[in-house]
mmCIF file of C-alpha atoms in Angstrom:
data_model
loop_
_atom_site.group_PDB
_atom_site.id
_atom_site.type_symbol
_atom_site.label_atom_id
_atom_site.label_comp_id
_atom_site.label_asym_id
_atom_site.label_seq_id
_atom_site.Cartn_x
_atom_site.Cartn_y
_atom_site.Cartn_z
ATOM 1 C CA MET P 1 -19.484 121.442 194.781
ATOM 2 C CA GLU P 2 -16.931 118.973 193.912
ATOM 3 C CA GLN P 3 -14.502 116.920 195.213
ATOM 4 C CA LYS P 4 -12.008 118.417 197.693
ATOM 5 C CA THR P 5 -7.862 118.592 197.850
ATOM 6 C CA ASN P 6 -6.052 119.677 200.280
ATOM 7 C CA ALA P 7 -3.925 121.251 197.703
ATOM 8 C CA THR P 8 -3.998 125.309 198.161
ATOM 9 C CA LEU P 9 -6.966 126.702 196.687
ATOM 10 C CA HIS P 10 -6.517 129.546 193.962
ATOM 11 C CA ALA P 11 -9.792 132.151 192.650
ATOM 12 C CA PHE P 12 -10.344 131.366 189.319
ATOM 13 C CA LYS P 13 -13.983 132.922 186.752
ATOM 14 C CA ASP P 14 -16.212 131.432 184.724
ATOM 15 C CA TRP P 15 -16.652 133.535 182.235
ATOM 16 C CA GLN P 16 -18.837 132.116 180.562
ATOM 17 C CA SER P 17 -21.501 133.202 184.014
ATOM 18 C CA GLY P 18 -19.267 135.591 185.189
ATOM 19 C CA LYS P 19 -19.315 133.903 188.945
ATOM 20 C CA TRP P 20 -15.909 132.906 190.639
ATOM 21 C CA GLY P 21 -15.230 129.920 192.323
ATOM 22 C CA PHE P 22 -12.133 128.277 193.026
ATOM 23 C CA LYS P 23 -9.263 125.561 191.726
ATOM 24 C CA ASN P 24 -6.671 124.118 193.030
ATOM 25 C CA SER P 25 -2.575 123.645 192.086
ATOM 26 C CA VAL P 26 -3.244 121.065 189.465
ATOM 27 C CA GLY P 27 -6.502 123.590 188.152
ATOM 28 C CA GLU P 28 -8.892 120.876 189.518
ATOM 29 C CA ILE P 29 -12.290 123.125 190.281
ATOM 30 C CA VAL P 30 -12.540 122.831 193.831
ATOM 31 C CA VAL P 31 -15.986 124.726 194.488
ATOM 32 C CA SER P 32 -17.943 125.517 192.078
ATOM 33 C CA PRO P 33 -17.911 129.574 190.585
ATOM 34 C CA GLN P 34 -20.734 130.801 192.670
ATOM 35 C CA TRP P 35 -19.468 134.280 193.932
ATOM 36 C CA ARG P 36 -19.498 137.648 192.281
ATOM 37 C CA LEU P 37 -16.554 138.481 193.856
ATOM 38 C CA ILE P 38 -13.195 136.472 195.122
ATOM 39 C CA TYR P 39 -10.600 139.068 197.511
ATOM 40 C CA HIS P 40 -7.377 136.478 195.803
ATOM 41 C CA ARG P 41 -6.053 136.625 198.781
ATOM 42 C CA PHE P 42 -5.859 134.169 202.232
ATOM 43 C CA ASP P 43 -5.314 135.613 205.680
ATOM 44 C CA GLU P 44 -5.221 133.956 208.577
ATOM 45 C CA GLY P 45 -6.484 131.418 206.728
ATOM 46 C CA MET P 46 -10.017 132.972 205.651
ATOM 47 C CA CYS P 47 -11.032 134.922 201.831
ATOM 48 C CA ALA P 48 -13.587 137.227 201.654
ATOM 49 C CA VAL P 49 -15.739 137.159 199.018
ATOM 50 C CA VAL P 50 -19.401 138.701 197.525
ATOM 51 C CA ASP P 51 -22.570 137.333 196.836
ATOM 52 C CA ASP P 52 -25.113 138.691 193.814
ATOM 53 C CA ASP P 53 -26.604 140.657 196.364
ATOM 54 C CA LYS P 54 -23.092 142.336 196.892
ATOM 55 C CA LYS P 55 -22.384 141.567 200.797
ATOM 56 C CA ILE P 56 -19.203 140.486 201.543
ATOM 57 C CA GLY P 57 -18.496 137.060 203.611
ATOM 58 C CA PHE P 58 -15.093 134.799 204.300
ATOM 59 C CA VAL P 59 -14.438 130.614 203.391
ATOM 60 C CA ASP P 60 -11.846 129.145 204.197
ATOM 61 C CA GLU P 61 -8.832 127.226 202.668
ATOM 62 C CA THR P 62 -10.972 124.245 202.037
ATOM 63 C CA GLY P 63 -13.781 126.999 200.393
ATOM 64 C CA LYS P 64 -15.963 126.282 203.013
ATOM 65 C CA VAL P 65 -18.632 129.362 203.695
ATOM 66 C CA VAL P 66 -17.724 130.050 207.503
ATOM 67 C CA ILE P 67 -19.031 133.205 208.031
ATOM 68 C CA PRO P 68 -22.444 133.593 205.284
ATOM 69 C CA CYS P 69 -22.134 137.147 203.289
ATOM 70 C CA GLN P 70 -23.741 139.522 205.535
ATOM 71 C CA TYR P 71 -21.182 142.636 205.491
ATOM 72 C CA VAL P 72 -20.303 145.924 203.291
ATOM 73 C CA TRP P 73 -16.186 146.657 204.072
ATOM 74 C CA HIS P 74 -14.076 144.200 205.198
ATOM 75 C CA SER P 75 -10.024 144.536 206.754
ATOM 76 C CA ILE P 76 -7.453 141.828 206.969
ATOM 77 C CA PHE P 77 -8.027 139.527 209.397
ATOM 78 C CA SER P 78 -5.400 139.953 211.830
ATOM 79 C CA GLU P 79 -4.475 138.251 214.834
ATOM 80 C CA GLY P 80 -7.774 136.132 214.721
ATOM 81 C CA LEU P 81 -9.678 139.096 214.232
ATOM 82 C CA VAL P 82 -11.063 140.829 210.842
ATOM 83 C CA LYS P 83 -12.951 144.000 210.959
ATOM 84 C CA VAL P 84 -16.558 144.617 208.845
ATOM 85 C CA GLN P 85 -18.858 147.191 208.018
ATOM 86 C CA HIS P 86 -22.495 145.984 209.359
ATOM 87 C CA ALA P 87 -24.754 145.941 206.211
ATOM 88 C CA GLU P 88 -27.400 147.607 208.380
ATOM 89 C CA THR P 89 -25.871 150.190 210.337
ATOM 90 C CA MET P 90 -22.927 150.984 208.527
ATOM 91 C CA LYS P 91 -20.827 150.550 211.660
ATOM 92 C CA MET P 92 -17.458 148.705 212.410
ATOM 93 C CA GLY P 93 -17.107 146.123 214.781
ATOM 94 C CA TYR P 94 -14.352 142.817 214.977
ATOM 95 C CA ILE P 95 -15.186 139.476 214.482
ATOM 96 C CA ASP P 96 -13.646 136.092 215.128
ATOM 97 C CA LYS P 97 -13.086 133.394 212.013
ATOM 98 C CA LYS P 98 -16.352 132.102 213.686
ATOM 99 C CA GLY P 99 -18.412 134.409 212.507
ATOM 100 C CA GLU P 100 -18.739 135.440 216.331
ATOM 101 C CA THR P 101 -18.309 139.658 217.267
ATOM 102 C CA VAL P 102 -16.085 140.223 219.262
ATOM 103 C CA ILE P 103 -16.016 143.521 219.834
ATOM 104 C CA PRO P 104 -18.986 145.168 219.220
ATOM 105 C CA PHE P 105 -20.099 147.133 215.959
ATOM 106 C CA MET P 106 -19.343 151.302 216.937
ATOM 107 C CA PHE P 107 -17.217 152.400 215.785
ATOM 108 C CA GLN P 108 -16.315 154.533 212.565
ATOM 109 C CA LYS P 109 -13.568 153.683 211.524
ATOM 110 C CA GLY P 110 -11.111 151.368 213.175
ATOM 111 C CA GLY P 111 -7.185 149.668 212.399
ATOM 112 C CA ASP P 112 -5.847 146.049 211.933
ATOM 113 C CA PHE P 113 -5.254 144.438 215.613
ATOM 114 C CA LYS P 114 -1.274 144.546 216.497
ATOM 115 C CA ASP P 115 0.341 143.465 218.570
ATOM 116 C CA GLY P 116 -3.267 142.937 220.424
ATOM 117 C CA LEU P 117 -4.368 146.460 220.263
ATOM 118 C CA ALA P 118 -6.352 148.589 217.080
ATOM 119 C CA ASP P 119 -6.546 152.206 216.762
ATOM 120 C CA VAL P 120 -9.637 153.335 216.319
ATOM 121 C CA MET P 121 -12.891 156.100 215.570
ATOM 122 C CA ASP P 122 -15.594 156.800 216.767
ATOM 123 C CA PHE P 123 -19.448 158.228 215.875
ATOM 124 C CA ASN P 124 -17.870 161.992 217.215
ATOM 125 C CA GLY P 125 -14.792 161.195 215.151
ATOM 126 C CA LYS P 126 -11.904 160.911 218.042
ATOM 127 C CA TRP P 127 -10.250 157.839 218.201
ATOM 128 C CA GLY P 128 -8.271 156.060 220.963
ATOM 129 C CA VAL P 129 -7.188 152.145 221.044
ATOM 130 C CA VAL P 130 -9.104 149.232 222.316
ATOM 131 C CA ASN P 131 -7.350 145.808 223.229
ATOM 132 C CA ARG P 132 -8.956 141.946 221.848
ATOM 133 C CA ASN P 133 -11.579 142.730 224.766
ATOM 134 C CA GLY P 134 -12.852 145.581 223.722
ATOM 135 C CA GLU P 135 -12.009 147.313 226.512
ATOM 136 C CA ASN P 136 -10.814 150.793 225.421
ATOM 137 C CA VAL P 137 -6.926 151.130 226.630
ATOM 138 C CA ILE P 138 -5.935 154.687 225.418
ATOM 139 C CA PRO P 139 -10.170 157.169 225.674
ATOM 140 C CA PHE P 140 -11.243 158.928 223.035
ATOM 141 C CA LEU P 141 -9.576 162.167 223.060
ATOM 142 C CA TYR P 142 -7.694 162.335 219.917
ATOM 143 C CA GLY P 143 -8.193 163.647 216.548
ATOM 144 C CA ASN P 144 -6.518 161.834 214.494
ATOM 145 C CA SER P 145 -4.650 158.437 214.809
ATOM 146 C CA ILE P 146 -1.198 157.248 212.275
ATOM 147 C CA GLY P 147 -1.505 153.678 213.887
ATOM 148 C CA HIS P 148 0.589 151.900 216.688
ATOM 149 C CA SER P 149 3.790 150.137 216.939
ATOM 150 C CA ALA P 150 4.981 147.823 220.244
ATOM 151 C CA ASN P 151 1.913 149.068 221.832
ATOM 152 C CA ILE P 152 2.921 152.195 221.416
ATOM 153 C CA ALA P 153 -0.079 154.351 220.015
ATOM 154 C CA LEU P 154 0.655 157.829 217.506
ATOM 155 C CA LEU P 155 -2.339 159.927 218.219
ATOM 156 C CA PHE P 156 -2.752 163.359 217.691
ATOM 157 C CA ASN P 157 -5.781 165.885 219.583
ATOM 158 C CA GLU P 158 -5.375 168.124 216.803
ATOM 159 C CA LYS P 159 -6.945 167.348 213.813
ATOM 160 C CA GLY P 160 -5.002 166.836 210.490
#
């Protein structure tokens, strides 16, 4: 790793190696190319990166790997949490910026957190809503979800 600066990082690809790294705003390499892919944007100070095994992890704004590459899918950080898919079980759960599991890997689908809530689908195909502690605040009874706003969940009993 080269010298770090406090400048904003930008992803770049080394065309010779095919790997991605980070440069600062004046074009200096801050993190040597080492990833198969970088998701180009920082959400709440975190950026997703993909290793050679196609596993996803996250780096902070200095380019330091904070969450090792171990997931196969991810969303964006929202309210300090990110939804990720476990590589072995293929179940979705939510982790924090330290990589610690906040809400266990037990969902088939789910939304990002907004107003302290996220809509999630269990493995019976039913939607409900959980809070940031993983507590089920609306039971898994609904066939469809189109999200929520201002603490009002839009859930439907019929599929479609």
